[in-house]
PDB file of N, CA and C in Angstrom:
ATOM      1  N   UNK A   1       0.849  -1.175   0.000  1.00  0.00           N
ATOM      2  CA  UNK A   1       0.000   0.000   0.000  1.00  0.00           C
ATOM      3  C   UNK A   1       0.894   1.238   0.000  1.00  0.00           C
ATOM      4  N   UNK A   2       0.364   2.177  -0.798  1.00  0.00           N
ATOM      5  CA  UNK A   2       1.421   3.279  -0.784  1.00  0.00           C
ATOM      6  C   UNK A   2       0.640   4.839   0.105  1.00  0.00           C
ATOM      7  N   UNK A   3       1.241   5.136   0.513  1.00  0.00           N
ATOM      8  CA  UNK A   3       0.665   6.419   0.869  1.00  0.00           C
ATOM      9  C   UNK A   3       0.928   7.934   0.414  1.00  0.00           C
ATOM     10  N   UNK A   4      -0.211   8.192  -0.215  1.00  0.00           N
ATOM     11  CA  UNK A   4       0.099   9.681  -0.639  1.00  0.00           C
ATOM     12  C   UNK A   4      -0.207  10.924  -0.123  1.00  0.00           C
ATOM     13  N   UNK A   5      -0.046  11.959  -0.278  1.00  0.00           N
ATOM     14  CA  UNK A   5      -0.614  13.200   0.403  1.00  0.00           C
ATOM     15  C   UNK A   5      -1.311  14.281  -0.942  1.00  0.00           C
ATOM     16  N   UNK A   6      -2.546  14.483  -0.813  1.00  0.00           N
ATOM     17  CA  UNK A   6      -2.986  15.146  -1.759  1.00  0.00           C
ATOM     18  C   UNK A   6      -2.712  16.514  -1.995  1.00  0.00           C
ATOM     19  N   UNK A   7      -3.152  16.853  -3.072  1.00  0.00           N
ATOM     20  CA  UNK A   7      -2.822  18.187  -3.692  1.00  0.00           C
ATOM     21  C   UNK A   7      -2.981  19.832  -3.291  1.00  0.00           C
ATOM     22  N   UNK A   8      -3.968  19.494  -2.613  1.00  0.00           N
ATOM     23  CA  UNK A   8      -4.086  20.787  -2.074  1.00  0.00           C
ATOM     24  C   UNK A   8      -3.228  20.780  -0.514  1.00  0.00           C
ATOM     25  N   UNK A   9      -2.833  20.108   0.210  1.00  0.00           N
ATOM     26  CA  UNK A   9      -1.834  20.271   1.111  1.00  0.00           C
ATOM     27  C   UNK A   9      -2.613  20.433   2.558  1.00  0.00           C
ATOM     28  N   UNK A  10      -3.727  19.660   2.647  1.00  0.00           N
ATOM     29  CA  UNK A  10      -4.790  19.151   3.709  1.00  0.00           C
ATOM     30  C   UNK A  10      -4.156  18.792   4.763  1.00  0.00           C
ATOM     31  N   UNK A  11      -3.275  17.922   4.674  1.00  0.00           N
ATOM     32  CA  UNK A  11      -2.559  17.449   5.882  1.00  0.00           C
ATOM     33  C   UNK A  11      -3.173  15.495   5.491  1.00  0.00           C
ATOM     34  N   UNK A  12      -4.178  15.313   4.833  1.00  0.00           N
ATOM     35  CA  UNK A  12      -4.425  14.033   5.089  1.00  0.00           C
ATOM     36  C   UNK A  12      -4.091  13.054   3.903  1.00  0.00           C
ATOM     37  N   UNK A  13      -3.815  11.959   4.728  1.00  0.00           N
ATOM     38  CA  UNK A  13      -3.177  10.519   3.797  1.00  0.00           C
ATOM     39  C   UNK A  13      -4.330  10.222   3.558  1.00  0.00           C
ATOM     40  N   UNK A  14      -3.726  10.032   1.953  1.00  0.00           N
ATOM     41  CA  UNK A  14      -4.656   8.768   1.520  1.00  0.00           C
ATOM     42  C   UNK A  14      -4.025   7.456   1.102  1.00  0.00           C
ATOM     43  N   UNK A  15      -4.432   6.410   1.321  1.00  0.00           N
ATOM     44  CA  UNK A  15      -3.715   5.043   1.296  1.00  0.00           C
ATOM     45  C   UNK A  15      -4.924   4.148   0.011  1.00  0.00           C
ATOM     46  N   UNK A  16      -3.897   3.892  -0.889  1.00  0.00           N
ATOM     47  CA  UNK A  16      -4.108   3.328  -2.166  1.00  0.00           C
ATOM     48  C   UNK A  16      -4.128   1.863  -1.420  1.00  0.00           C
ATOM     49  N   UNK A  17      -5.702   1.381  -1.578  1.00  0.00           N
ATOM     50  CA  UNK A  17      -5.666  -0.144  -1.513  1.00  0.00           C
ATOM     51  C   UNK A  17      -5.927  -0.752  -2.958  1.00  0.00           C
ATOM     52  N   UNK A  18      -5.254  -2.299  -2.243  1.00  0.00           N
ATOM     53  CA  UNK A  18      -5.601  -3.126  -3.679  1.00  0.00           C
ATOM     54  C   UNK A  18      -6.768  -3.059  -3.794  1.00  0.00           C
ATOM     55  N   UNK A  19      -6.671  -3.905  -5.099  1.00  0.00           N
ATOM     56  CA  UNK A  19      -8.272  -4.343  -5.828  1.00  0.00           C
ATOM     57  C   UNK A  19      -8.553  -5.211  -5.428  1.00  0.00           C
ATOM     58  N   UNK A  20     -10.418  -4.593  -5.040  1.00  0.00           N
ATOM     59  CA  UNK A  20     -10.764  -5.665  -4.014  1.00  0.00           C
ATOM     60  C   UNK A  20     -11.154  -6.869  -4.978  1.00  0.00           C
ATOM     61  N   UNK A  21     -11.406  -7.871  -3.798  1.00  0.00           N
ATOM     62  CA  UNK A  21     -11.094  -9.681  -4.125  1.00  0.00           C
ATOM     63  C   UNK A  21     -12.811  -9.820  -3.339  1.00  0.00           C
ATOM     64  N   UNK A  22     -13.414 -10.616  -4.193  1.00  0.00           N
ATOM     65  CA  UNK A  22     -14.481 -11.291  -3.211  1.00  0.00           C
ATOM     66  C   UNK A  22     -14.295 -12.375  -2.717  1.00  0.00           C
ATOM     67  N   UNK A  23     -15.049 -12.720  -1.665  1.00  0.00           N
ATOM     68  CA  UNK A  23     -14.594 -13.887  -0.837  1.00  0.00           C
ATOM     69  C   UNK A  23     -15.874 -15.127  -0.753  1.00  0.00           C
ATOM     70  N   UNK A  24     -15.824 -15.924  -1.089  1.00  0.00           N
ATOM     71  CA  UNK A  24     -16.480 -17.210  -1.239  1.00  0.00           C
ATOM     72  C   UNK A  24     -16.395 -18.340  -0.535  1.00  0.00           C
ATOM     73  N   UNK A  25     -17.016 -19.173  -0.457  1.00  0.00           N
ATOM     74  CA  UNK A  25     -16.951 -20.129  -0.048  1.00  0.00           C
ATOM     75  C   UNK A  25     -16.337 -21.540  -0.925  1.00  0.00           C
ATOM     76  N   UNK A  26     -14.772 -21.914  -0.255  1.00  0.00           N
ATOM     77  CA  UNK A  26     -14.234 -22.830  -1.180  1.00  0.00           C
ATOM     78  C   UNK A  26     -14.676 -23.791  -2.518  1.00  0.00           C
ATOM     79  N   UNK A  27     -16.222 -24.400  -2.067  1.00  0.00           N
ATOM     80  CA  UNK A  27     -16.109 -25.678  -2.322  1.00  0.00           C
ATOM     81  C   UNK A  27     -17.496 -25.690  -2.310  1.00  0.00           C
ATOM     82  N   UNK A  28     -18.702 -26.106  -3.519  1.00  0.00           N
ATOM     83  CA  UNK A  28     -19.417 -26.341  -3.114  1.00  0.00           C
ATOM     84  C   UNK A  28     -20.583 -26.921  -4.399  1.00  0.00           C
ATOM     85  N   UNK A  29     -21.879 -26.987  -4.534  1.00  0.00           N
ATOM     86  CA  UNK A  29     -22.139 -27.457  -5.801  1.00  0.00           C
ATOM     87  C   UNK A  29     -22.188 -25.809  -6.435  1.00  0.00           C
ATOM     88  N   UNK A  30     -22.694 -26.681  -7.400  1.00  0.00           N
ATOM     89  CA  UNK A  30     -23.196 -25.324  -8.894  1.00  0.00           C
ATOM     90  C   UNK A  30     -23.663 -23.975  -8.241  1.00  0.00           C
ATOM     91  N   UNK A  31     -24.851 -24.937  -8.001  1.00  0.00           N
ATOM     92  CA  UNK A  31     -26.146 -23.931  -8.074  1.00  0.00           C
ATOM     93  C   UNK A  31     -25.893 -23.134  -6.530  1.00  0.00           C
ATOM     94  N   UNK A  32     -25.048 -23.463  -5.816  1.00  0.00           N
ATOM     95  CA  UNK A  32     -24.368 -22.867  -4.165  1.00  0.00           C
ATOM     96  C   UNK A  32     -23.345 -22.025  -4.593  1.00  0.00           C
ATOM     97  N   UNK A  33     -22.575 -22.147  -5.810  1.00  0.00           N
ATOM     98  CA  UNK A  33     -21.580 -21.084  -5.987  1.00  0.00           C
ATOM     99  C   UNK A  33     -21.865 -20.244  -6.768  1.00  0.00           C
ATOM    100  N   UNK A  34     -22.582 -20.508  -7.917  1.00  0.00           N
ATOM    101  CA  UNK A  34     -23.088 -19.436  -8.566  1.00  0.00           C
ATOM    102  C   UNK A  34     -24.189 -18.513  -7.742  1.00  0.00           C
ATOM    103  N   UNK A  35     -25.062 -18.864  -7.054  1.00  0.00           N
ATOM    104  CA  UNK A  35     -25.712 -18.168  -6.563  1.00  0.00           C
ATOM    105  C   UNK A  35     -25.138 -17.071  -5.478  1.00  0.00           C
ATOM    106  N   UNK A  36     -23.977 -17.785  -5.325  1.00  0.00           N
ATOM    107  CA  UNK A  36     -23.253 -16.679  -4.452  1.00  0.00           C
ATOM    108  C   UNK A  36     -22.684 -15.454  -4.608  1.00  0.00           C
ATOM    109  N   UNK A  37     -22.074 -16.054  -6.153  1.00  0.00           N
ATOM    110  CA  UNK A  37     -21.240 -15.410  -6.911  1.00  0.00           C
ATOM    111  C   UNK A  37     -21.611 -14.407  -7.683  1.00  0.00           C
ATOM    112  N   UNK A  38     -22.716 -14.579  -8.230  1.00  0.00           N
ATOM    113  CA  UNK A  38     -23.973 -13.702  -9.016  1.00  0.00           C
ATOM    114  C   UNK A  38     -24.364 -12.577  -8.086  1.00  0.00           C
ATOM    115  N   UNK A  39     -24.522 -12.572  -6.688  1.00  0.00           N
ATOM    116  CA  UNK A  39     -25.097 -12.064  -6.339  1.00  0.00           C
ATOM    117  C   UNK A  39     -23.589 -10.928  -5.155  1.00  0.00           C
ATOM    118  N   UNK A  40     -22.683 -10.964  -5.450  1.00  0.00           N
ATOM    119  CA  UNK A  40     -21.778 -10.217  -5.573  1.00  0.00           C
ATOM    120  C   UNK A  40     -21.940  -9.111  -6.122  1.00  0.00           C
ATOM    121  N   UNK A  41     -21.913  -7.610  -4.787  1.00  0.00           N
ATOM    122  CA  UNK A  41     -22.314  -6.194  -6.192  1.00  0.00           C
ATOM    123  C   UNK A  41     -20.600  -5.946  -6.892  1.00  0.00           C
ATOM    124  N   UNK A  42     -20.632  -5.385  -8.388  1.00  0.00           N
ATOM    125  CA  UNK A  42     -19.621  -5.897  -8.388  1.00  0.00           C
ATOM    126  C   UNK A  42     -19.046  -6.530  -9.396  1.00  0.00           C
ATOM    127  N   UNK A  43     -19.451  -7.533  -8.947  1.00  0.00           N
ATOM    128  CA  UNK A  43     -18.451  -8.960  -9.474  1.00  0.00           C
ATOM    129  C   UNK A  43     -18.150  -8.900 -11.226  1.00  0.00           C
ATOM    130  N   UNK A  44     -18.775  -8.201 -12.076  1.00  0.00           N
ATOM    131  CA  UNK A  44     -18.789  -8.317 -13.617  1.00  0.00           C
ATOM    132  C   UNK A  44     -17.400  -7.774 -13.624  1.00  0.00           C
ATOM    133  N   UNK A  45     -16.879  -6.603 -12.690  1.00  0.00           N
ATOM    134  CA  UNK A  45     -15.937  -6.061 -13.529  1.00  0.00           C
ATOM    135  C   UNK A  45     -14.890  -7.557 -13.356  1.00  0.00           C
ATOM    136  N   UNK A  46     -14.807  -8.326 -12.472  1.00  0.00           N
ATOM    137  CA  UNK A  46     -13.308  -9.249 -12.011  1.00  0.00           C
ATOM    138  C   UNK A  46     -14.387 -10.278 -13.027  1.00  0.00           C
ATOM    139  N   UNK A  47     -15.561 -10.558 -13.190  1.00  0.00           N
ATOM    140  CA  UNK A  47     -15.112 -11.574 -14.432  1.00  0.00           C
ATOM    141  C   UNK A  47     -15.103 -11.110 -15.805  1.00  0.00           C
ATOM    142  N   UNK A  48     -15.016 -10.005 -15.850  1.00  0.00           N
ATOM    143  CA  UNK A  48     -14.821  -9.081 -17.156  1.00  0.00           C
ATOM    144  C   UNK A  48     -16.098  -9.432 -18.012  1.00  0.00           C
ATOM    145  N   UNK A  49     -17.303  -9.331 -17.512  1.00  0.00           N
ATOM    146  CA  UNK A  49     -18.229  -8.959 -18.077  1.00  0.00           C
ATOM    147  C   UNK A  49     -19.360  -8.094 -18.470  1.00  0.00           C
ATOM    148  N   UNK A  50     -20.005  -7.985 -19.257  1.00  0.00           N
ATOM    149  CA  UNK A  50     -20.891  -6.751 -18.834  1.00  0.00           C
ATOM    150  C   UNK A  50     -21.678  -6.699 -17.592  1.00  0.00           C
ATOM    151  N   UNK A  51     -22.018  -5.700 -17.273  1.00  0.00           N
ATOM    152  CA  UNK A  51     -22.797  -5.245 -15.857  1.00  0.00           C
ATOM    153  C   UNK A  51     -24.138  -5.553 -16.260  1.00  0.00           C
ATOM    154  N   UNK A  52     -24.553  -4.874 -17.365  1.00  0.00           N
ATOM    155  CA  UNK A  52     -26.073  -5.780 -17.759  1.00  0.00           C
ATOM    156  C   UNK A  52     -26.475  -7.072 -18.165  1.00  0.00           C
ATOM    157  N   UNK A  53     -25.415  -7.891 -18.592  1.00  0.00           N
ATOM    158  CA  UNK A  53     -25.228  -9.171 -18.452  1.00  0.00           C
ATOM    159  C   UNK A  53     -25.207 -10.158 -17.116  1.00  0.00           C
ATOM    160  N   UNK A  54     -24.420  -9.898 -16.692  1.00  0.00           N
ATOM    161  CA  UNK A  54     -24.753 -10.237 -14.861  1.00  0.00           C
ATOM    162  C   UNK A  54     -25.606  -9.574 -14.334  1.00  0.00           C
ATOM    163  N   UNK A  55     -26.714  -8.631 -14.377  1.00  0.00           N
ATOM    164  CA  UNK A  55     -27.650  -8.010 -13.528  1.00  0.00           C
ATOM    165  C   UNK A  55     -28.839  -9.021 -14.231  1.00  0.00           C
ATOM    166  N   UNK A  56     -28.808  -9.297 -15.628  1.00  0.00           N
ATOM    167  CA  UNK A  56     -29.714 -10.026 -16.173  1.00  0.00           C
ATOM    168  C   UNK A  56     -29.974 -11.691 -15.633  1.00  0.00           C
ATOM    169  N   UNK A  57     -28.190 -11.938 -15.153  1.00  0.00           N
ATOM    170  CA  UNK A  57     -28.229 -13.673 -14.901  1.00  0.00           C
ATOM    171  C   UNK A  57     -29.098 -13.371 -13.549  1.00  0.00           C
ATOM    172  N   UNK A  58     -28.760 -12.454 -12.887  1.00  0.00           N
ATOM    173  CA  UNK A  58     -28.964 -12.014 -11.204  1.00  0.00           C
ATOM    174  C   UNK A  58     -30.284 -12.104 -10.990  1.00  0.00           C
ATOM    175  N   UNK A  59     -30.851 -11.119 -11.811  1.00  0.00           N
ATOM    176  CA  UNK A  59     -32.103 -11.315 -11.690  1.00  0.00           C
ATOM    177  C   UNK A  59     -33.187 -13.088 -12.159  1.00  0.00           C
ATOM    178  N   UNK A  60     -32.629 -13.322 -13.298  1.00  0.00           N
ATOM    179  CA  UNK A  60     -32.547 -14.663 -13.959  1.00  0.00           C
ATOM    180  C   UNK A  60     -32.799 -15.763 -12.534  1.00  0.00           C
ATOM    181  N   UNK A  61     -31.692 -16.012 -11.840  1.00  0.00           N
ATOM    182  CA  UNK A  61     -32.084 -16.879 -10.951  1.00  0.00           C
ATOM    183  C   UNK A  61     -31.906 -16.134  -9.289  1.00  0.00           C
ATOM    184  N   UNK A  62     -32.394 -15.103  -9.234  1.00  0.00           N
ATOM    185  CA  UNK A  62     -33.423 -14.646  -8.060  1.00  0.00           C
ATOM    186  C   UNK A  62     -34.638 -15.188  -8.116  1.00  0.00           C
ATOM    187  N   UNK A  63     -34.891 -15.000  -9.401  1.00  0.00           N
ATOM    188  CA  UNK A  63     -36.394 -15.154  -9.800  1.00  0.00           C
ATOM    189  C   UNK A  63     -37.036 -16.534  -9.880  1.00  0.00           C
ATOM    190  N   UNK A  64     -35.738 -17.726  -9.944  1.00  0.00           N
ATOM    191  CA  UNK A  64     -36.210 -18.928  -9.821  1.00  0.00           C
ATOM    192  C   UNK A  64     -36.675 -19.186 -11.375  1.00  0.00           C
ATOM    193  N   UNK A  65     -36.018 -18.433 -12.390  1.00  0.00           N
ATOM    194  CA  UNK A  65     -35.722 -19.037 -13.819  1.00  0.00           C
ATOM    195  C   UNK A  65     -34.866 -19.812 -14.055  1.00  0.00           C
ATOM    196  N   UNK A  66     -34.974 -20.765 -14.814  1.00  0.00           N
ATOM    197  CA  UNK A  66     -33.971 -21.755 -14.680  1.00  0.00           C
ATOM    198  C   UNK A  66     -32.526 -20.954 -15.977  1.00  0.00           C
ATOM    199  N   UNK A  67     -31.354 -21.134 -15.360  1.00  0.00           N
ATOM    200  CA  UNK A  67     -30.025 -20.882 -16.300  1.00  0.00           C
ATOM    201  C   UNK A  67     -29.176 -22.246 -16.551  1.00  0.00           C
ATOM    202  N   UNK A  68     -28.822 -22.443 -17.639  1.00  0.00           N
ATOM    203  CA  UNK A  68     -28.159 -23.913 -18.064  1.00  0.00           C
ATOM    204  C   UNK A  68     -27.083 -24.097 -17.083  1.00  0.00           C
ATOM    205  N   UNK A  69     -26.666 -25.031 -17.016  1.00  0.00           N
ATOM    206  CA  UNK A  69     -25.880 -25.449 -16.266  1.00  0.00           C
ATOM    207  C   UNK A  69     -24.344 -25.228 -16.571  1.00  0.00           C
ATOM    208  N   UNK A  70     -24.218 -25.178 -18.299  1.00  0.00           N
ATOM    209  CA  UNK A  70     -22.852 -24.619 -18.817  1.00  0.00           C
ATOM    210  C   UNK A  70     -22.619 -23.180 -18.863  1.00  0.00           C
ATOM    211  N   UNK A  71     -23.937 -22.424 -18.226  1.00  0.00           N
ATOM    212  CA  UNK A  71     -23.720 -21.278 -18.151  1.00  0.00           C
ATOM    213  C   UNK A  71     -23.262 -20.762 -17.255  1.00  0.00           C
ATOM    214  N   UNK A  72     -23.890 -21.355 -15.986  1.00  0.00           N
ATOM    215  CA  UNK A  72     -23.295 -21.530 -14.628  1.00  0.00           C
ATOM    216  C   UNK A  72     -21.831 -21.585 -14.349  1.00  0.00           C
ATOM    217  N   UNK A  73     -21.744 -23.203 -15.375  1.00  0.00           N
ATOM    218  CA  UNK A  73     -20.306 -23.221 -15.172  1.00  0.00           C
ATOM    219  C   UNK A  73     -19.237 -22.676 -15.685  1.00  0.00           C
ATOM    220  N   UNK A  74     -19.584 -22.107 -16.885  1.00  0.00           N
ATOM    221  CA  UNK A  74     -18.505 -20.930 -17.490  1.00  0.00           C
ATOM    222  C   UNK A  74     -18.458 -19.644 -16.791  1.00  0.00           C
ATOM    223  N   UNK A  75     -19.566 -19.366 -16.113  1.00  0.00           N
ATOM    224  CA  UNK A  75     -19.245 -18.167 -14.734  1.00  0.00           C
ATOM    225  C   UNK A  75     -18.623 -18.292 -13.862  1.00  0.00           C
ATOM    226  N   UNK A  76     -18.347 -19.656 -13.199  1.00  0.00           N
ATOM    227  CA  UNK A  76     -17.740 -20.156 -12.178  1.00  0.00           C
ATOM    228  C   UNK A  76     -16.188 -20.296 -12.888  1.00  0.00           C
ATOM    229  N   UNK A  77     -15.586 -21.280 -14.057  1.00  0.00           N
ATOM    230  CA  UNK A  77     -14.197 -21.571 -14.364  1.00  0.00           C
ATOM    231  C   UNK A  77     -13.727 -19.705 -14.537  1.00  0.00           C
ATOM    232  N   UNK A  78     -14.686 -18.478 -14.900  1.00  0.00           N
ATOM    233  CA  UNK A  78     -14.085 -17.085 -15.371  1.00  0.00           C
ATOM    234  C   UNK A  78     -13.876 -16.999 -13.762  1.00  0.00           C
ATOM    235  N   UNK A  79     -14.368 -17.359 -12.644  1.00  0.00           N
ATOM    236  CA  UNK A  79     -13.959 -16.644 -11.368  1.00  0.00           C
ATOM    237  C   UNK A  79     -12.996 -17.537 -10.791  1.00  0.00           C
ATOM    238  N   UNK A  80     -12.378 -18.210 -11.358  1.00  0.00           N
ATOM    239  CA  UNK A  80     -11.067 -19.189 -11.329  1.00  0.00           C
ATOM    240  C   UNK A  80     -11.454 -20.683 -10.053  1.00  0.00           C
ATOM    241  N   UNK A  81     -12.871 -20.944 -10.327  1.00  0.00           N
ATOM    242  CA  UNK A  81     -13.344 -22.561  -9.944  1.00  0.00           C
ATOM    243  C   UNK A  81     -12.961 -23.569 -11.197  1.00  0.00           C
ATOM    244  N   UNK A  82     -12.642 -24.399 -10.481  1.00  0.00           N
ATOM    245  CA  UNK A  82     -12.515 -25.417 -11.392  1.00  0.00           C
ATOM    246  C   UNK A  82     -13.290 -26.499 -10.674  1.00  0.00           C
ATOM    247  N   UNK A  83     -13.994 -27.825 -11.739  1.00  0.00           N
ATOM    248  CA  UNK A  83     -14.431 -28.964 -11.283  1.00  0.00           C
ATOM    249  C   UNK A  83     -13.236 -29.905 -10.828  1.00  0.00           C
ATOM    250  N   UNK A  84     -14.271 -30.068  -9.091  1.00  0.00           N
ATOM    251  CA  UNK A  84     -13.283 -30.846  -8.565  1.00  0.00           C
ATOM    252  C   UNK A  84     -13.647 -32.688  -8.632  1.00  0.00           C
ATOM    253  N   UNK A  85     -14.736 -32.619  -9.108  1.00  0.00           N
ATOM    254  CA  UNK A  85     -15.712 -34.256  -9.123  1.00  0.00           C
ATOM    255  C   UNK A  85     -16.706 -34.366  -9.979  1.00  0.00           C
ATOM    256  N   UNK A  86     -16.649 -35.197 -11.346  1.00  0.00           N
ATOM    257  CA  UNK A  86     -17.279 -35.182 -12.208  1.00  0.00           C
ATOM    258  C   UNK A  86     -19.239 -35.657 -11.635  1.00  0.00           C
ATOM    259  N   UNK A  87     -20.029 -35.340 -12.099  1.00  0.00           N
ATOM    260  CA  UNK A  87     -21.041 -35.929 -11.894  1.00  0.00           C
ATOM    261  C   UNK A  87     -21.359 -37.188 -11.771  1.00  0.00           C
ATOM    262  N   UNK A  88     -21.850 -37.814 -10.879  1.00  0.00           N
ATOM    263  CA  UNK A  88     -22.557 -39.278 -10.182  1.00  0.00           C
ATOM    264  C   UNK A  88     -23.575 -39.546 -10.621  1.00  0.00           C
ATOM    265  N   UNK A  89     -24.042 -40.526 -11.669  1.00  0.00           N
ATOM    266  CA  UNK A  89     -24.972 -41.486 -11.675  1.00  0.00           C
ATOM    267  C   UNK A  89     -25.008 -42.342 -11.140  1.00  0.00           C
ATOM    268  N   UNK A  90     -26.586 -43.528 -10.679  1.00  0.00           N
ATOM    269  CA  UNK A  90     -26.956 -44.435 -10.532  1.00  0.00           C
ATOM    270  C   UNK A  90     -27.759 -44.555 -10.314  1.00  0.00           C
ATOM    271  N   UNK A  91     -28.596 -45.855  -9.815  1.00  0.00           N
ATOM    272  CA  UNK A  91     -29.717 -46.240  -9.556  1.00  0.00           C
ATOM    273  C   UNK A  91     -29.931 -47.788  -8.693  1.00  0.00           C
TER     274      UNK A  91
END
């Protein structure tokens, strides 16, 4: 962090923080991380997307519309998740 002193000669620091990081929960299914993640104010600029694009998914499944599942998951691998356990069948 660096500290500067502004221009007009105030007397007060200002301290340059990093760019903020959101914080999540490690590990979890789909529909638990995206929902988390979506709902981050925010979050488009760190996955470099549009803001009306994510306000659209946001609203999308607030609303209890259903969003594909590869959509999900291409939101999740852009916020640097990766699959840790392929999907389980049986019967």
């Amino acid at each position: 962090m660096e500290k500067t002193q502004d221009s007009i000669g105030s007397g007060f620091l200002y301290i340059k923080l990093p760019k903020p990081q959101f914080y999540m929960r490690e590990e979890g299914n789909v529909d638990q991380l995206f929902g988390e993640l979506i709902n981050i104010r925010g979050i488009h600029a760190q996955l470099g997307m549009n803001e009306s694009t994510v306000r659209a998914l946001r609203k999308k499944f607030n609303d209890g519309t259903p969003i594909s599942v590869e959509k999900k998951r291409e939101i999740l691998e852009a916020a640097g998740y990766k699959m840790k356990q392929e999907e389980r069948w049986g019967k």
